[in-house]
Short mmCIF file of C-alpha atoms in Angstrom, two decimals:
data_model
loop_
_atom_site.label_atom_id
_atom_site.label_comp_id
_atom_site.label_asym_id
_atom_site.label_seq_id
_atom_site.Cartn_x
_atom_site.Cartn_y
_atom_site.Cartn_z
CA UNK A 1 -8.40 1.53 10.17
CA UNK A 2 -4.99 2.12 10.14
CA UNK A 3 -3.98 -1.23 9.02
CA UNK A 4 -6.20 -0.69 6.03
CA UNK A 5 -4.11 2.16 5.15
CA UNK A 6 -0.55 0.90 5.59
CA UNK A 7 -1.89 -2.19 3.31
CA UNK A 8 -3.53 0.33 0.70
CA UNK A 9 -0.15 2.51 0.77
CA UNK A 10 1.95 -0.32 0.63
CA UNK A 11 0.09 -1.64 -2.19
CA UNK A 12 0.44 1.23 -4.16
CA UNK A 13 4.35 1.10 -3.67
CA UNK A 14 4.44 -1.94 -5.10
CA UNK A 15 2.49 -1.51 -7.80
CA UNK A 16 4.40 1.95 -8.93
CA UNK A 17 7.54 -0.56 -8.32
CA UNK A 18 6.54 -3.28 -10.43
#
């Protein structure tokens, strides 16, 4: 759902971050 999604997207700024 849409949680899934802001985790997921948030995951992938932090791992272009990092």
């Amino acid at each position: 759902g849409e949680t899934v999604v802001k985790e997921n997207a948030r995951i992938a700024v932090l791992d272009s971050g990092n």
